[in-house]
Tab-separated table of C-alpha atoms and ligand atoms in Angstrom:
chain	number	residue	atom	x	y	z
A	6	MET	CA	-118.313	2.360	-54.162
A	7	ARG	CA	-117.520	5.982	-54.934
A	8	ASP	CA	-117.743	7.094	-51.301
A	9	THR	CA	-114.128	7.793	-50.338
A	10	LYS	CA	-114.967	7.314	-46.673
A	11	GLU	CA	-116.361	3.842	-47.268
A	12	ARG	CA	-114.365	1.209	-45.443
A	13	ILE	CA	-114.173	-2.554	-45.376
A	14	SER	CA	-116.298	-4.019	-42.587
A	15	MET	CA	-116.562	-7.552	-41.260
A	16	ASN	CA	-119.740	-7.821	-43.368
A	17	HIS	CA	-117.621	-7.595	-46.530
A	18	GLY	CA	-116.182	-10.998	-45.649
A	19	ASN	CA	-119.236	-12.854	-44.328
A	20	GLY	CA	-120.509	-14.332	-47.579
A	21	GLY	CA	-123.675	-12.201	-47.578
A	22	ILE	CA	-125.012	-9.233	-49.453
A	23	TYR	CA	-122.084	-6.843	-48.725
A	24	MET	CA	-119.527	-9.394	-49.813
A	25	ASN	CA	-121.444	-10.078	-52.983
A	26	LYS	CA	-121.564	-6.364	-53.733
A	27	LEU	CA	-117.814	-6.054	-53.146
A	28	ILE	CA	-117.092	-9.000	-55.435
A	29	THR	CA	-119.339	-7.896	-58.280
A	30	SER	CA	-118.666	-4.159	-58.229
A	31	LEU	CA	-114.929	-4.398	-57.570
A	32	PHE	CA	-113.257	-7.726	-58.363
A	33	LEU	CA	-115.516	-8.918	-61.186
A	34	HIS	CA	-115.743	-5.396	-62.555
A	35	PHE	CA	-111.996	-4.946	-62.926
A	36	PHE	CA	-110.928	-8.548	-63.588
A	37	GLU	CA	-113.740	-9.155	-66.132
A	38	ASN	CA	-113.315	-12.396	-68.140
A	39	GLU	CA	-115.411	-15.441	-68.979
A	40	GLN	CA	-113.922	-17.664	-66.261
A	41	ILE	CA	-114.272	-15.263	-63.342
A	42	ARG	CA	-117.761	-14.307	-64.488
A	43	GLU	CA	-118.888	-17.884	-63.785
A	44	GLN	CA	-118.245	-17.335	-60.053
A	45	ALA	CA	-117.846	-21.097	-59.622
A	46	ASP	CA	-115.704	-22.799	-56.985
A	47	SER	CA	-113.038	-23.458	-59.629
A	48	ALA	CA	-112.137	-21.689	-62.831
A	49	ILE	CA	-112.171	-24.208	-65.676
A	50	LEU	CA	-109.211	-23.709	-68.007
A	51	ARG	CA	-108.580	-25.325	-71.347
A	52	VAL	CA	-105.062	-26.725	-71.728
A	53	ASN	CA	-103.225	-27.844	-74.817
A	54	GLU	CA	-100.328	-30.238	-74.957
A	55	GLY	CA	-97.092	-29.335	-73.234
A	56	HIS	CA	-96.201	-28.528	-69.657
A	57	LEU	CA	-97.779	-26.285	-67.068
A	58	ALA	CA	-95.718	-24.032	-64.839
A	59	TYR	CA	-97.497	-23.323	-61.554
A	60	THR	CA	-96.366	-20.901	-58.837
A	61	THR	CA	-97.675	-19.027	-55.812
A	62	ASP	CA	-96.556	-16.014	-53.808
A	63	SER	CA	-97.928	-13.930	-50.935
A	64	PHE	CA	-97.458	-10.172	-50.691
A	65	VAL	CA	-97.268	-8.402	-47.339
A	66	ILE	CA	-95.362	-5.276	-48.364
A	67	ASP	CA	-95.386	-2.238	-46.080
A	68	PRO	CA	-96.306	0.445	-47.111
A	69	LEU	CA	-98.961	-0.689	-49.620
A	70	PHE	CA	-98.178	2.204	-51.982
A	71	PHE	CA	-94.618	3.105	-52.988
A	72	PRO	CA	-92.966	5.005	-55.844
A	73	GLY	CA	-93.329	2.878	-58.979
A	74	GLY	CA	-96.133	0.604	-57.793
A	75	ASN	CA	-98.325	-0.805	-55.049
A	76	ILE	CA	-99.048	-4.178	-53.474
A	77	GLY	CA	-101.434	-4.974	-56.353
A	78	SER	CA	-99.040	-4.347	-59.260
A	79	LEU	CA	-96.380	-6.182	-57.243
A	80	ALA	CA	-98.666	-9.181	-56.652
A	81	VAL	CA	-99.362	-9.498	-60.377
A	82	CYS	CA	-95.825	-8.794	-61.655
A	83	GLY	CA	-94.152	-10.941	-58.986
A	84	THR	CA	-96.121	-14.023	-59.965
A	85	LEU	CA	-95.864	-13.333	-63.705
A	86	ASN	CA	-92.105	-13.095	-63.295
A	87	ASP	CA	-91.826	-16.404	-61.435
A	88	LEU	CA	-93.590	-18.038	-64.396
A	89	ALA	CA	-91.585	-16.141	-67.017
A	90	VAL	CA	-88.168	-16.949	-65.537
A	91	SER	CA	-89.141	-20.627	-65.582
A	92	GLY	CA	-89.400	-20.270	-69.356
A	93	ALA	CA	-93.216	-20.269	-69.288
A	94	LYS	CA	-95.714	-17.954	-70.951
A	95	PRO	CA	-98.000	-16.668	-68.165
A	96	GLN	CA	-101.688	-17.457	-68.757
A	97	TYR	CA	-103.859	-17.349	-65.654
A	98	LEU	CA	-103.679	-15.906	-62.150
A	99	SER	CA	-105.655	-16.292	-58.962
A	100	ALA	CA	-105.933	-13.500	-56.408
A	101	GLY	CA	-106.652	-14.016	-52.706
A	102	PHE	CA	-107.218	-10.970	-50.488
A	103	ILE	CA	-106.936	-10.857	-46.694
A	104	ILE	CA	-108.271	-7.475	-45.664
A	105	GLU	CA	-108.242	-5.803	-42.272
A	106	GLU	CA	-111.588	-4.460	-41.082
A	107	GLY	CA	-111.633	-0.677	-41.563
A	108	PHE	CA	-109.448	-0.660	-44.689
A	109	LYS	CA	-110.509	2.123	-47.050
A	110	LEU	CA	-112.502	0.904	-50.021
A	111	ALA	CA	-110.932	3.650	-52.150
A	112	HIS	CA	-107.482	2.183	-51.460
A	113	LEU	CA	-108.656	-1.334	-52.256
A	114	THR	CA	-110.165	-0.062	-55.491
A	115	ARG	CA	-106.878	1.594	-56.525
A	116	ILE	CA	-104.992	-1.617	-55.809
A	117	VAL	CA	-107.444	-3.899	-57.632
A	118	LYS	CA	-107.465	-1.531	-60.601
A	119	SER	CA	-103.693	-1.640	-60.931
A	120	MET	CA	-103.803	-5.449	-60.765
A	121	ALA	CA	-106.311	-5.433	-63.622
A	122	ILE	CA	-104.115	-3.041	-65.643
A	123	GLU	CA	-100.960	-5.148	-65.169
A	124	ALA	CA	-102.827	-8.350	-66.042
A	125	GLU	CA	-104.371	-6.765	-69.133
A	126	LYS	CA	-100.988	-5.438	-70.316
A	127	ALA	CA	-99.511	-8.912	-69.860
A	128	GLY	CA	-102.401	-10.615	-71.650
A	129	VAL	CA	-103.180	-12.812	-68.638
A	130	ARG	CA	-106.493	-13.367	-66.918
A	131	ILE	CA	-107.231	-13.287	-63.206
A	132	VAL	CA	-109.731	-16.132	-63.231
A	133	THR	CA	-110.407	-17.012	-59.615
A	134	GLY	CA	-110.049	-15.406	-56.235
A	135	ASP	CA	-110.987	-15.214	-52.605
A	136	THR	CA	-111.798	-12.498	-50.088
A	137	LYS	CA	-111.433	-12.718	-46.328
A	138	VAL	CA	-111.894	-9.899	-43.832
A	139	VAL	CA	-110.275	-10.126	-40.390
A	140	ASN	CA	-110.937	-7.979	-37.300
A	141	ALA	CA	-109.081	-4.706	-36.926
A	142	GLY	CA	-105.571	-5.353	-35.635
A	143	LYS	CA	-105.519	-8.985	-36.778
A	144	CYS	CA	-103.620	-8.283	-40.020
A	145	ASP	CA	-101.852	-5.164	-41.268
A	146	LYS	CA	-104.272	-3.486	-43.742
A	147	LEU	CA	-104.031	-5.887	-46.672
A	148	PHE	CA	-102.238	-9.067	-47.716
A	149	ILE	CA	-102.578	-10.542	-51.214
A	150	ASN	CA	-101.749	-14.015	-52.489
A	151	THR	CA	-101.456	-14.654	-56.207
A	152	SER	CA	-100.942	-18.017	-57.872
A	153	GLY	CA	-100.149	-18.314	-61.547
A	154	ILE	CA	-100.224	-20.851	-64.342
A	155	GLY	CA	-98.102	-20.628	-67.469
A	156	LEU	CA	-97.444	-22.800	-70.494
A	157	LEU	CA	-94.002	-24.233	-71.043
A	158	GLU	CA	-92.556	-25.620	-74.248
A	159	GLU	CA	-90.575	-28.851	-74.069
A	160	ARG	CA	-87.357	-27.103	-75.155
A	161	HIS	CA	-87.527	-24.696	-72.222
A	162	LEU	CA	-87.772	-27.371	-69.548
A	163	GLY	CA	-85.067	-27.137	-66.897
A	164	ILE	CA	-84.356	-23.399	-67.215
A	165	GLY	CA	-85.587	-22.766	-63.686
A	166	SER	CA	-83.600	-25.596	-62.103
A	167	GLY	CA	-80.040	-24.731	-63.109
A	168	GLN	CA	-79.258	-28.283	-64.271
A	169	LYS	CA	-77.821	-26.982	-67.560
A	170	ILE	CA	-75.298	-24.569	-65.978
A	171	LYS	CA	-71.613	-25.273	-66.763
A	172	PRO	CA	-68.255	-23.532	-66.235
A	173	GLY	CA	-67.624	-20.768	-68.772
A	174	ASP	CA	-71.305	-19.740	-68.954
A	175	LYS	CA	-71.852	-15.992	-68.826
A	176	ILE	CA	-73.973	-14.267	-66.181
A	177	ILE	CA	-76.171	-11.401	-67.363
A	178	ILE	CA	-78.372	-8.905	-65.497
A	179	ASN	CA	-80.948	-6.625	-67.131
A	180	GLY	CA	-80.210	-3.465	-65.118
A	181	PRO	CA	-78.980	-1.917	-61.854
A	182	PRO	CA	-79.794	-3.801	-58.634
A	183	GLY	CA	-81.525	-2.417	-55.548
A	184	GLU	CA	-84.189	-0.056	-56.893
A	185	HIS	CA	-87.223	-1.787	-55.372
A	186	GLY	CA	-85.782	-2.109	-51.881
A	187	MET	CA	-84.524	1.450	-51.782
A	188	ALA	CA	-87.786	2.882	-53.204
A	189	VAL	CA	-89.709	1.087	-50.442
A	190	MET	CA	-87.263	2.396	-47.835
A	191	GLN	CA	-87.899	5.878	-49.203
A	192	ALA	CA	-91.679	5.319	-48.977
A	193	ARG	CA	-91.332	4.395	-45.305
A	194	LYS	CA	-90.249	7.996	-44.689
A	195	LEU	CA	-87.714	7.029	-42.046
A	196	PHE	CA	-85.094	9.430	-43.408
A	197	ALA	CA	-84.990	13.133	-44.052
A	198	PHE	CA	-83.431	12.922	-47.518
A	199	LYS	CA	-85.500	12.688	-50.688
A	200	THR	CA	-84.733	10.861	-53.920
A	201	ASN	CA	-86.476	10.314	-57.249
A	202	LEU	CA	-86.089	6.578	-56.868
A	203	LYS	CA	-88.807	4.312	-58.219
A	204	SER	CA	-89.308	0.609	-57.747
A	205	ASP	CA	-88.314	-1.442	-60.776
A	206	CYS	CA	-91.557	-3.454	-60.342
A	207	ALA	CA	-92.345	-4.721	-63.854
A	208	ASN	CA	-93.572	-7.692	-65.833
A	209	LEU	CA	-90.429	-9.307	-67.242
A	210	TYR	CA	-92.161	-11.624	-69.712
A	211	PRO	CA	-91.637	-9.367	-72.787
A	212	LEU	CA	-87.899	-9.228	-71.981
A	213	ILE	CA	-87.707	-12.963	-71.345
A	214	ARG	CA	-89.466	-13.796	-74.590
A	215	LYS	CA	-86.727	-11.841	-76.411
A	216	ILE	CA	-84.011	-13.652	-74.464
A	217	LEU	CA	-85.445	-17.059	-75.339
A	218	SER	CA	-85.762	-16.178	-79.008
A	219	ALA	CA	-82.194	-14.812	-79.118
A	220	SER	CA	-80.667	-18.039	-77.796
A	221	ASP	CA	-81.451	-21.753	-77.580
A	222	HIS	CA	-78.779	-22.049	-74.915
A	223	VAL	CA	-80.237	-20.149	-71.984
A	224	HIS	CA	-79.123	-22.358	-69.111
A	225	PHE	CA	-80.821	-20.621	-66.184
A	226	MET	CA	-82.998	-17.657	-65.236
A	227	ARG	CA	-84.220	-16.350	-61.897
A	228	ASP	CA	-85.716	-13.050	-60.838
A	229	ALA	CA	-83.589	-11.494	-58.097
A	230	THR	CA	-86.228	-10.507	-55.527
A	231	ARG	CA	-85.742	-10.809	-51.749
A	232	GLY	CA	-82.073	-11.045	-50.857
A	233	GLY	CA	-81.055	-9.473	-54.175
A	234	ILE	CA	-78.660	-10.768	-56.794
A	235	ALA	CA	-76.192	-11.951	-54.117
A	236	THR	CA	-78.807	-14.452	-52.938
A	237	VAL	CA	-79.613	-15.777	-56.423
A	238	LEU	CA	-75.923	-16.219	-57.242
A	239	ASN	CA	-75.251	-18.011	-53.959
A	240	GLU	CA	-78.199	-20.338	-54.584
A	241	VAL	CA	-76.767	-21.188	-58.001
A	242	ALA	CA	-73.232	-21.725	-56.681
A	243	ARG	CA	-74.471	-23.986	-53.879
A	244	LYS	CA	-77.041	-25.953	-55.876
A	245	CYS	CA	-74.825	-26.543	-58.934
A	246	ASN	CA	-71.584	-26.796	-56.937
A	247	THR	CA	-69.813	-24.362	-59.266
A	248	GLY	CA	-67.910	-21.163	-58.580
A	249	ILE	CA	-69.127	-17.748	-59.638
A	250	GLU	CA	-67.083	-14.671	-60.387
A	251	ILE	CA	-68.694	-11.280	-60.919
A	252	ASP	CA	-66.945	-8.044	-61.836
A	253	GLU	CA	-67.982	-4.959	-59.862
A	254	MET	CA	-66.987	-2.719	-62.798
A	255	GLN	CA	-69.537	-4.431	-65.055
A	256	ILE	CA	-72.548	-4.282	-62.697
A	257	PRO	CA	-74.936	-1.487	-63.768
A	258	VAL	CA	-75.361	1.186	-61.082
A	259	ASN	CA	-78.259	3.454	-60.184
A	260	GLU	CA	-76.535	6.456	-58.590
A	261	GLU	CA	-79.369	7.143	-56.141
A	262	VAL	CA	-79.406	3.524	-54.978
A	263	LYS	CA	-75.642	3.705	-54.566
A	264	ILE	CA	-75.794	6.871	-52.455
A	265	MET	CA	-78.712	5.658	-50.342
A	266	CYS	CA	-76.956	2.343	-49.706
A	267	GLU	CA	-73.782	4.139	-48.676
A	268	ILE	CA	-75.681	6.320	-46.209
A	269	LEU	CA	-77.702	3.441	-44.751
A	270	GLY	CA	-74.891	0.895	-44.781
A	271	PHE	CA	-76.469	-1.526	-47.265
A	272	ASP	CA	-74.945	-3.394	-50.181
A	273	PRO	CA	-77.057	-3.074	-53.384
A	274	LEU	CA	-76.192	-6.694	-54.232
A	275	TYR	CA	-78.377	-7.830	-51.307
A	276	ILE	CA	-81.261	-5.392	-51.863
A	277	ALA	CA	-84.589	-6.627	-53.267
A	278	ASN	CA	-85.584	-6.106	-56.886
A	279	GLU	CA	-88.952	-6.656	-58.547
A	280	GLY	CA	-87.894	-6.279	-62.164
A	281	LYS	CA	-84.423	-7.782	-62.335
A	282	VAL	CA	-83.470	-11.141	-63.749
A	283	ILE	CA	-80.224	-13.086	-63.621
A	284	VAL	CA	-79.691	-14.958	-66.896
A	285	ILE	CA	-77.003	-17.589	-67.344
A	286	VAL	CA	-76.215	-18.440	-70.971
A	287	ASP	CA	-73.713	-20.276	-73.099
A	288	PRO	CA	-70.718	-17.938	-73.690
A	289	ASP	CA	-71.184	-18.100	-77.488
A	290	ASP	CA	-74.657	-16.545	-77.196
A	291	ALA	CA	-74.032	-13.965	-74.444
A	292	ILE	CA	-73.407	-10.914	-76.637
A	293	GLU	CA	-76.433	-11.629	-78.788
A	294	VAL	CA	-78.645	-12.092	-75.727
A	295	VAL	CA	-77.488	-8.776	-74.227
A	296	ALA	CA	-78.150	-7.017	-77.550
A	297	ALA	CA	-81.695	-8.454	-77.646
A	298	MET	CA	-82.278	-7.423	-74.034
A	299	LYS	CA	-81.124	-3.867	-74.678
A	300	ARG	CA	-83.859	-3.472	-77.282
A	301	THR	CA	-86.560	-3.872	-74.580
A	302	GLU	CA	-87.835	-1.453	-71.971
A	303	THR	CA	-86.800	-3.569	-68.984
A	304	GLY	CA	-83.457	-4.589	-70.487
A	305	ARG	CA	-81.970	-1.261	-71.581
A	306	ASP	CA	-79.087	-1.488	-69.098
A	307	ALA	CA	-78.385	-5.193	-69.609
A	308	ALA	CA	-74.785	-6.274	-69.076
A	309	ILE	CA	-72.608	-9.357	-68.748
A	310	ILE	CA	-71.473	-9.185	-65.131
A	311	GLY	CA	-69.516	-12.389	-64.685
A	312	GLU	CA	-69.198	-16.086	-65.322
A	313	ILE	CA	-69.476	-19.587	-63.928
A	314	THR	CA	-66.101	-21.003	-62.895
A	315	SER	CA	-64.767	-24.413	-61.946
A	316	ASP	CA	-62.627	-22.700	-59.286
A	317	HIS	CA	-63.923	-22.216	-55.724
A	318	PRO	CA	-67.106	-24.335	-56.072
A	319	GLY	CA	-69.994	-23.097	-53.928
A	320	ARG	CA	-68.503	-19.605	-53.635
A	321	VAL	CA	-69.471	-16.271	-55.194
A	322	VAL	CA	-66.473	-13.976	-55.625
A	323	LEU	CA	-66.609	-10.288	-56.537
A	324	ILE	CA	-63.686	-8.713	-58.398
A	325	THR	CA	-63.701	-5.229	-56.856
A	326	ARG	CA	-63.069	-1.937	-58.641
A	327	SER	CA	-59.540	-1.914	-57.245
A	328	GLY	CA	-58.909	-5.408	-58.653
A	329	GLY	CA	-59.151	-7.199	-55.299
A	330	LYS	CA	-61.377	-10.183	-54.569
A	331	ARG	CA	-64.195	-10.310	-52.047
A	332	ILE	CA	-66.449	-13.234	-51.162
A	333	ILE	CA	-70.141	-12.448	-51.500
A	334	ASP	CA	-71.648	-14.508	-48.705
A	335	GLU	CA	-75.191	-15.699	-48.273
A	336	LEU	CA	-77.499	-13.382	-46.382
A	337	ILE	CA	-77.999	-14.262	-42.724
A	338	GLY	CA	-80.555	-11.840	-41.280
A	339	ASP	CA	-83.243	-9.981	-43.206
A	340	GLN	CA	-81.937	-6.457	-43.890
A	341	LEU	CA	-85.335	-5.125	-44.957
A	342	PRO	CA	-88.377	-7.084	-43.808
A	343	ARG	CA	-91.779	-6.846	-45.585
A	344	ILE	CA	-90.297	-5.612	-48.817
A	345	CYS	CA	-92.612	-7.721	-51.014
B	416	MG	MG1	-88.749	-15.703	-58.063
């Protein structure tokens, strides 16, 4: 496995001796836990009373490595975050790999290792998985699917659905939008200019645990991934048939994202994030929630950016720096494909 020239061959996916070696020396080695060690067709998981949150996501990001992460850390954090924003405590993950013949084993090792590190940090186990190899040219290097299971307390039911949202609720974000999308654009090396931008790819569970202990009136949470915060807010406005007003002056800004967006003609509100969450809370608890968020690593720049209104139902309106109003529409085309 140490040979840096070693590459994935069709034999690594055929169920025979090479595949077994890949599974034991790479996946089982890094994901080590009692369930995966069984190598059975299903991982058997003990559950207590309560509710299970269950989610799945596929990762096809290009390039595989980018400032602040890689497809592996993204595949773990992305699924952890979908559980966490539903109010659940992430417990178990699966990992399915579709690998193109010829892919460097050293690259796969780096990716699997960072998945193991993220899972370990989060206290979750990767308990089952799958490996398929396809002929050269039949997929682009590597795709990963992760599914996740989390435990949900009764009192946190409904946080993911938005059913509790009402006019007057405050809208909070944990930091500046657009870092993931712009870091990936940078990694694609399509432009001459250089930045120090890093993806915000992170496990949001520690932040979300603080939010849920700061308030019993968290009405909604969603991580703002593809389509950015504009997309999440439009989904809320449409689904709950309420209006939304956000204040441009209150939205945290990353200067490099701002400059890059200006040059490339993008709006940071529509750019993908991998470590940003929109939280909608009762107005009485908003200041306390922001204070709790600011005490965490991923919530340092948390801010109240707007509120739910009974005016203009279904619409998201931005109060601009100059005091004007602009409608933030839903995204039509995909500005940046294969961003996650
Ligand atoms: Mg999500």
